[in-house]
CSV table of C-alpha atoms in Angstrom, one decimal:
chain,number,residue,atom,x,y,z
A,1316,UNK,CA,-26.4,-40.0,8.3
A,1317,UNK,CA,-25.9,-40.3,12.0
A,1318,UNK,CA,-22.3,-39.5,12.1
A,1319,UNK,CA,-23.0,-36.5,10.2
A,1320,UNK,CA,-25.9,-35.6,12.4
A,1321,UNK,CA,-23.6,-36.4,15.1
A,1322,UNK,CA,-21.1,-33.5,14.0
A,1323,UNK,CA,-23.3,-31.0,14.2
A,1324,UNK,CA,-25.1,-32.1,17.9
A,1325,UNK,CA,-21.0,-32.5,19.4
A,1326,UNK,CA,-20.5,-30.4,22.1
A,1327,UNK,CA,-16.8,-29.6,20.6
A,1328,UNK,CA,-16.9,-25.6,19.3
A,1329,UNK,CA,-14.1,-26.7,16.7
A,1330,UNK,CA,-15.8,-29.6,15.4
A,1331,UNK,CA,-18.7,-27.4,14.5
A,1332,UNK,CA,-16.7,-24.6,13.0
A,1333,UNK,CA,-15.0,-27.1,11.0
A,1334,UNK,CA,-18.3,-28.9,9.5
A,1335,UNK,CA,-19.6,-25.2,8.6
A,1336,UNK,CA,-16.5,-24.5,6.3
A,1337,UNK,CA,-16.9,-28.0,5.0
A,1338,UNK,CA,-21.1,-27.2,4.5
A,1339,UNK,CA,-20.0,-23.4,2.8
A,1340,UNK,CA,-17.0,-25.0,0.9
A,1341,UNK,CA,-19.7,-27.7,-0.5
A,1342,UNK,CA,-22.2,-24.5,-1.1
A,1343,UNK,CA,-19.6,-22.3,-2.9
A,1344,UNK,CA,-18.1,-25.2,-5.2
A,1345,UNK,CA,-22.1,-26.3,-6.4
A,1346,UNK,CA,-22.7,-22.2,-7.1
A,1347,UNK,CA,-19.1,-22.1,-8.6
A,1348,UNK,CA,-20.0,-22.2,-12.1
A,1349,UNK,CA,-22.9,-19.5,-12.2
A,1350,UNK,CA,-20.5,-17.2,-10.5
A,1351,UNK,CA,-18.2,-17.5,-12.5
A,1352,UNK,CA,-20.8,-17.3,-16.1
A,1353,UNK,CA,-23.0,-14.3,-14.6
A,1354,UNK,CA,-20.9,-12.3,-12.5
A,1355,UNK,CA,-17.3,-12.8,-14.0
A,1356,UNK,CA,-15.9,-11.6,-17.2
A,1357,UNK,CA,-16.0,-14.8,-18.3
A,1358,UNK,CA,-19.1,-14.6,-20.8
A,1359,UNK,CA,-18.2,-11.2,-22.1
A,1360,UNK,CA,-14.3,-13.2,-22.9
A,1361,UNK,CA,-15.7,-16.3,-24.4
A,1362,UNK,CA,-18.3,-14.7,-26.8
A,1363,UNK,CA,-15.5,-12.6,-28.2
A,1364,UNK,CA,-13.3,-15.4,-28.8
A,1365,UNK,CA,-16.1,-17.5,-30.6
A,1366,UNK,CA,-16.6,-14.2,-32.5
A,1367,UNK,CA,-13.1,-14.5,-33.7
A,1368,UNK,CA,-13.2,-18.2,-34.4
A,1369,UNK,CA,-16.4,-17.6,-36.7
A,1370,UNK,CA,-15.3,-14.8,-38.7
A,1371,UNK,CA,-12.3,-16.6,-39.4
A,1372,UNK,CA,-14.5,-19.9,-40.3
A,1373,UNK,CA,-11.8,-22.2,-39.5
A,1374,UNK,CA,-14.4,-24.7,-38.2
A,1375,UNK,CA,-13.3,-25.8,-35.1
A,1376,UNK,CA,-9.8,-24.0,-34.7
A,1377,UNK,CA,-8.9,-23.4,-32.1
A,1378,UNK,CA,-10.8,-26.3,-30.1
A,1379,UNK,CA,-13.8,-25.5,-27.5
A,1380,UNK,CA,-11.5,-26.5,-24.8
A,1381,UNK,CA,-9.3,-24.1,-25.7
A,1382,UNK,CA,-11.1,-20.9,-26.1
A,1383,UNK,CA,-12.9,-21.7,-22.7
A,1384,UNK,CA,-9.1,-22.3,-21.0
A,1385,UNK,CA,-7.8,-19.1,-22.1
A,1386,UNK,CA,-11.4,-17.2,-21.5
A,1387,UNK,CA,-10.9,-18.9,-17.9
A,1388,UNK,CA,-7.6,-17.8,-17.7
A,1389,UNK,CA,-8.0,-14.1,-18.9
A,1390,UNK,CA,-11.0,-14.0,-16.5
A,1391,UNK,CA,-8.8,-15.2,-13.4
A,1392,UNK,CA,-6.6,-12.3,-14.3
A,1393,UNK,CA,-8.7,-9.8,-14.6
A,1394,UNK,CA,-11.0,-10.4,-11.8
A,1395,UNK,CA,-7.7,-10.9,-9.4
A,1396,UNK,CA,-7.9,-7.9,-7.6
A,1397,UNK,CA,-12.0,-8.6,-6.6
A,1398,UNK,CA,-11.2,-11.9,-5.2
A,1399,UNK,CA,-8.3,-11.2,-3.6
A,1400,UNK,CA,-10.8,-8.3,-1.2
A,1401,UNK,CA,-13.5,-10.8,-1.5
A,1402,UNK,CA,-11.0,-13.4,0.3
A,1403,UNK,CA,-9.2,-10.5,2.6
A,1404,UNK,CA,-12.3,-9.1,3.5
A,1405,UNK,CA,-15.1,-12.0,4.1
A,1406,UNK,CA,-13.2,-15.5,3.6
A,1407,UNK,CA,-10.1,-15.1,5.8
A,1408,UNK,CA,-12.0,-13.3,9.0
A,1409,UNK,CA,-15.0,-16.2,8.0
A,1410,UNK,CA,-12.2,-18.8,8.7
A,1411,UNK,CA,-10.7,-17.0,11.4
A,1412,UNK,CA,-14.1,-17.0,13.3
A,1413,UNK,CA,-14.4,-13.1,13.5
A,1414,UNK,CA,-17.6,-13.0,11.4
A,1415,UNK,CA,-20.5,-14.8,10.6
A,1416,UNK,CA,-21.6,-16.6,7.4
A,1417,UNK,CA,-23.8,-13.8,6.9
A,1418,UNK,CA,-21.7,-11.0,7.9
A,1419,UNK,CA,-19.2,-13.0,5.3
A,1420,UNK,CA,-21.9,-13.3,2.8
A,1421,UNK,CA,-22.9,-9.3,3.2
A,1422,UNK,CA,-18.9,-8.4,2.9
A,1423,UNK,CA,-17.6,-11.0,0.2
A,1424,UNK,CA,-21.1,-9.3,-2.1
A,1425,UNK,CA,-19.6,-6.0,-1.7
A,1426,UNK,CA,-16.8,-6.4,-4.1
A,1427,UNK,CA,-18.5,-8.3,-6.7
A,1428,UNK,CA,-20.9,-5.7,-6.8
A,1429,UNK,CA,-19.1,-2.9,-7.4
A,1430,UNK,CA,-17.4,-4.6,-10.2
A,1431,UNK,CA,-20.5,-5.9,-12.2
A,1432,UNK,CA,-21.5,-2.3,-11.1
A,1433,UNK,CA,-19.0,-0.6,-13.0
A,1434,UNK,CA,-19.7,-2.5,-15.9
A,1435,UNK,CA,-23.5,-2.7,-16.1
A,1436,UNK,CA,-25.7,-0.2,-18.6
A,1437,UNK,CA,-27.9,2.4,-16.1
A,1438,UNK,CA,-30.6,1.2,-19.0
A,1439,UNK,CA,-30.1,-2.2,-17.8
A,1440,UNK,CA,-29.9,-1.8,-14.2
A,1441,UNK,CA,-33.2,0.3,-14.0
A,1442,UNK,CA,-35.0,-2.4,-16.0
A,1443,UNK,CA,-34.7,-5.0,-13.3
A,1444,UNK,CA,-35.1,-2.5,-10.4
A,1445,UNK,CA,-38.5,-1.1,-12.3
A,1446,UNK,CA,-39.9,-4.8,-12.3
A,1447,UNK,CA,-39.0,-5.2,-8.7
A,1448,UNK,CA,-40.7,-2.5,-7.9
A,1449,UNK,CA,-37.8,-1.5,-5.7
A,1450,UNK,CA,-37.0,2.4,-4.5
A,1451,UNK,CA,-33.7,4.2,-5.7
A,1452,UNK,CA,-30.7,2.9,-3.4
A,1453,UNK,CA,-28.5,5.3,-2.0
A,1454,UNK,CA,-25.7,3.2,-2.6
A,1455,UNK,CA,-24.6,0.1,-4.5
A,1456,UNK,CA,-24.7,-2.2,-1.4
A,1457,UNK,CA,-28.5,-1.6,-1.3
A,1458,UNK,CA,-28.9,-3.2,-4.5
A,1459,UNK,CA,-30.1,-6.6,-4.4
A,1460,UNK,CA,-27.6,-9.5,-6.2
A,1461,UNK,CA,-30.8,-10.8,-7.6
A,1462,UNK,CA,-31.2,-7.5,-9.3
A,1463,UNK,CA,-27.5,-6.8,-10.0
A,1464,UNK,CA,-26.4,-9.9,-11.6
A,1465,UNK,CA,-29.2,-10.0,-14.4
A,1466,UNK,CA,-28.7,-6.6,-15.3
A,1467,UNK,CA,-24.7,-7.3,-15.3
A,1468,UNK,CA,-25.2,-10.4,-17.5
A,1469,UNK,CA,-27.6,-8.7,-20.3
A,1470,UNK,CA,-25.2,-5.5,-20.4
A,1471,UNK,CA,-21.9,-7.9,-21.1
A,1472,UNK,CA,-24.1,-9.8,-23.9
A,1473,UNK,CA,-24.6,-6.5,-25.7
A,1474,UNK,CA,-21.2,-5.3,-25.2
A,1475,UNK,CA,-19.5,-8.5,-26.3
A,1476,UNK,CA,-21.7,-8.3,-29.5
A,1477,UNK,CA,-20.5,-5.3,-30.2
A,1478,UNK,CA,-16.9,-6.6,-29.8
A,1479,UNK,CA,-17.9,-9.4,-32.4
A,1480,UNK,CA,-19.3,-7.4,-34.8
A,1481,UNK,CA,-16.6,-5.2,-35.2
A,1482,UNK,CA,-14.8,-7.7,-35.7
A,1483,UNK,CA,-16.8,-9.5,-38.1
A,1484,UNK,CA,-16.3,-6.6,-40.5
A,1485,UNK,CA,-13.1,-6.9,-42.0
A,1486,UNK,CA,-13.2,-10.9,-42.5
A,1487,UNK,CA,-16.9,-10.0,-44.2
A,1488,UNK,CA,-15.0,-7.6,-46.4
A,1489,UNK,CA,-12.5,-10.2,-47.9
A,1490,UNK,CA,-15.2,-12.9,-48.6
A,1491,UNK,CA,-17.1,-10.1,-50.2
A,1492,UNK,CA,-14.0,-9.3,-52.4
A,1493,UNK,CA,-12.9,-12.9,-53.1
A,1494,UNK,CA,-16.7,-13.4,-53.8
A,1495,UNK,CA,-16.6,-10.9,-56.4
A,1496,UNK,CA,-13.4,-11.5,-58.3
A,1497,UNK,CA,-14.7,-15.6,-58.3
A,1498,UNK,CA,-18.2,-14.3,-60.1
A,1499,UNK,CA,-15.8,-12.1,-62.7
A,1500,UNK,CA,-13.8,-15.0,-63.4
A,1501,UNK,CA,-16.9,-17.4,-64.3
A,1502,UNK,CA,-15.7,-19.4,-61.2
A,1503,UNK,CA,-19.1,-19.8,-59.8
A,1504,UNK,CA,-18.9,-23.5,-58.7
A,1505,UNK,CA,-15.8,-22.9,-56.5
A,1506,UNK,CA,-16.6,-22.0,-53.0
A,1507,UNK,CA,-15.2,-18.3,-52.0
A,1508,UNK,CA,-14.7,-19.7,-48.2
A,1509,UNK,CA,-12.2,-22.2,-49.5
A,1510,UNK,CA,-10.4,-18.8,-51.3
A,1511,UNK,CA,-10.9,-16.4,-48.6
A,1512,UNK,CA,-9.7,-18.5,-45.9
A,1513,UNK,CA,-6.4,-18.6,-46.1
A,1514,UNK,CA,-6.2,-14.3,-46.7
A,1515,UNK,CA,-8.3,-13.9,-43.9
A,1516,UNK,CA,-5.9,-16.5,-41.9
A,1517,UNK,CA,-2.9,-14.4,-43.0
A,1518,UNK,CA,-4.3,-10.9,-42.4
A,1519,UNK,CA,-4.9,-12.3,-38.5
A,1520,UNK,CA,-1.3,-13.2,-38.3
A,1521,UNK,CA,0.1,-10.3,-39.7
A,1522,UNK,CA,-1.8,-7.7,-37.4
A,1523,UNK,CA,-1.1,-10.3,-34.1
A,1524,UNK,CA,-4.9,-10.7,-34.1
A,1525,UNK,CA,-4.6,-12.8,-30.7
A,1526,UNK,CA,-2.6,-9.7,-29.1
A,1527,UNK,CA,-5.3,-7.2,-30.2
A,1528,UNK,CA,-8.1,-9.2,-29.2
A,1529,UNK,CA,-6.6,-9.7,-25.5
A,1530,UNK,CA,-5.4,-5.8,-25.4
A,1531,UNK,CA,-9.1,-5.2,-26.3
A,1532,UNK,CA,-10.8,-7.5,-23.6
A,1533,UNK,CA,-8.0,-6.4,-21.2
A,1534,UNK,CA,-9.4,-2.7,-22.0
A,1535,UNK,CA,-12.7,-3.3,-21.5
A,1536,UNK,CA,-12.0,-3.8,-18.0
């Protein structure tokens, strides 16, 4: 505990700058994973894919580990362009020693919010900002990220729901169909799933499901 404390009480400029990149890299890595949940693509990307997995009731195919890798991948893609300003414009002149941390903060916020921004419901946004109480901002710096990221997080829930139930519909249509040639047939004890399941497995490999599922996510944003 004394070396540490020792670090910061140094005389030496650089041994200071380096234990506050250490302190924010520490600070960034803990927050990593709500960053990444609420103000990503991320949830909007993995809902979808479980989506897909139930309607095709193959259990657990593809694995968890799976649809959260390519969920994690897709989001990396897609959010590319807002890290790469978040880095240009608060991370490299942070390292650099041009700004401050919260000069940094300020400018890395700035990017993130005009992406959850562009993709949050006016409904959803004004719900938040009526609790807070808080006056109309002239721009969308002057919202707050406690504001912005809730409202961001509830819009992508509805929006990825309507992505799953639309997709939903077509695999609901063949179980009702198998369903009802089974019941015709006296077959009552046999269980439609066990029927519908490879049709519904074909019909996804004959449209390229996994292509038109990406295309659509891709889309979105």
């Amino acid at each position: 505990m004394s070396e540490f404390v020792d670090i910061f009480s140094g005389s030496d400029p650089e041994n200071v700058a380096t234990s506050v990149r250490l302190l924010l890299l520490m600070t960034v890595l803990s927050l990593a994973p709500g960053i990444l949940i609420l103000m990503t693509s991320f949830t909007r990307i993995l809902i979808v894919l479980s989506f897909v997995r139930t309607s095709l009731a193959t259990q657990q195919m593809p694995p968890n580990q799976v649809l959260i890798g390519i969920a994690l991948f897709l989001t990396f893609f897609i959010m590319a362009p807002t890290f790469q300003e978040v880095n240009e414009e608060a991370l490299t002149p942070l390292f650099n020693e041009e700004i401050g941390l919260d000069e940094a903060y300020e400018e890395a916020s700035v990017p993130m919010k005009e992406f959850m921004a562009e993709h949050t419901r006016q409904k959803d946004l004004e719900l938040f900002m009526g609790y807070s109480e808080m006056e109309e901002p002239e721009t969308i710096e002057d919202i707050p990220l406690t504001t912005m990221v809730p409202a961001f997080a509830i819009s992508e829930l509805k929006t990825a729901f309507q992505m799953g139930f639309m997709i939903f519909v077509p695999f609901l249509v063949i179980d009702m169909a198998v369903a009802s040639v089974l019941m015709s047939m006296g077959m009552m004890m046999l269980p439609p799933v066990m029927i519908s399941l490879p049709f519904k497995i074909l019909l996804f490999v004959l449209v390229d499901g996994w292509y038109l599922i990406s295309k659509s996510l891709l889309d979105g944003f």
